[in-house]
Amino acid sequence: LPCAHTSHETDRMFGSNVSMRLMVSRALAMGIGVLVTPCRFHDNPSSCDSAQPRRKRVLVVGAGLTGSLTVALLRRHLKLGGVDDVHLEVWERASYPSGRFGAALASGPEACCIADLGAQVLSAVEVTSGHPNAGTDGHNVRTGEVHVTWQEVQSLLSAGLVRRASDSLLCDTEERMKYDGLWAHFWCPRGFSSLLWHYIAEANAVTQFGVRVDQLVSCKESSSGSFSSSSSSSSSSS
């Protein structure tokens, strides 16, 4: 995205709201497209209108795991800060929450048969196992982040959204770590796309599917700091 916010612009937008500044900065660092604007989104660069009412809105480009989780975490931080007037929106090129994590094939009456085509399991370090390396710093991952991840997975497990998969049922791969007492793996009965829907619903985010964002352009003539987007339908994308 050629017009992604810099950390300075993020600080200017959210001022003393440390949680929001941190969340947006982390999302940008992960490569997810995040657009924050006090005005509305325009569907073509020539429609900038400075007369629109000022309201903070967040646009996340991509409804994969990172994008879907990002809007959910943003909503949580906003609620903790007592902020309820920020509009969250997600645009996705596919026709459903997808990405590498949520790609799926559904068939049968009311999609009774679902096959995950992307991720097969959700893996997390089991910090409560007593393993000497569980929940410690390493591989550019901090202890606090490992613990937060495990807590998030436990909330999904309690809600019945995921189930633990036995290591004996999993094949060995280069990416899947099968170390007793260290890594725990989970599968999703309704497919991982349903997990992405869960996060989007939690965020109360507006979604647009079948849309590819080609560029974001700053409306320099607008004193409100609004942005416009250039997008196309996925069917016409090259």
PDB file of N, CA and C in Angstrom, residues 19 75-83:
ATOM      1  N   SER A  19      -3.216   2.350  23.431  1.00  0.00           N
ATOM      2  CA  SER A  19      -3.608   1.027  22.951  1.00  0.00           C
ATOM      3  C   SER A  19      -3.845   1.029  21.449  1.00  0.00           C
ATOM      4  N   ARG A  75     -11.125  -3.741  18.290  1.00  0.00           N
ATOM      5  CA  ARG A  75     -12.394  -3.509  18.973  1.00  0.00           C
ATOM      6  C   ARG A  75     -12.260  -3.740  20.469  1.00  0.00           C
ATOM      7  N   ARG A  76     -11.521  -4.763  20.868  1.00  0.00           N
ATOM      8  CA  ARG A  76     -11.325  -5.021  22.293  1.00  0.00           C
ATOM      9  C   ARG A  76     -10.631  -3.848  22.971  1.00  0.00           C
ATOM     10  N   HIS A  77      -9.577  -3.335  22.341  1.00  0.00           N
ATOM     11  CA  HIS A  77      -8.838  -2.217  22.933  1.00  0.00           C
ATOM     12  C   HIS A  77      -9.690  -0.961  22.974  1.00  0.00           C
ATOM     13  N   LEU A  78     -10.508  -0.756  21.961  1.00  0.00           N
ATOM     14  CA  LEU A  78     -11.391   0.401  21.946  1.00  0.00           C
ATOM     15  C   LEU A  78     -12.402   0.324  23.091  1.00  0.00           C
ATOM     16  N   LYS A  79     -12.968  -0.859  23.323  1.00  0.00           N
ATOM     17  CA  LYS A  79     -13.928  -1.021  24.407  1.00  0.00           C
ATOM     18  C   LYS A  79     -13.276  -0.802  25.760  1.00  0.00           C
ATOM     19  N   LEU A  80     -12.042  -1.302  25.915  1.00  0.00           N
ATOM     20  CA  LEU A  80     -11.332  -1.095  27.168  1.00  0.00           C
ATOM     21  C   LEU A  80     -11.085   0.388  27.427  1.00  0.00           C
ATOM     22  N   GLY A  81     -10.888   1.134  26.345  1.00  0.00           N
ATOM     23  CA  GLY A  81     -10.655   2.575  26.479  1.00  0.00           C
ATOM     24  C   GLY A  81     -11.929   3.391  26.499  1.00  0.00           C
ATOM     25  N   GLY A  82     -13.088   2.717  26.469  1.00  0.00           N
ATOM     26  CA  GLY A  82     -14.347   3.425  26.492  1.00  0.00           C
ATOM     27  C   GLY A  82     -14.667   4.146  25.198  1.00  0.00           C
ATOM     28  N   VAL A  83     -14.079   3.693  24.082  1.00  0.00           N
ATOM     29  CA  VAL A  83     -14.303   4.331  22.787  1.00  0.00           C
ATOM     30  C   VAL A  83     -15.283   3.478  21.980  1.00  0.00           C
TER      31      VAL A  83
END
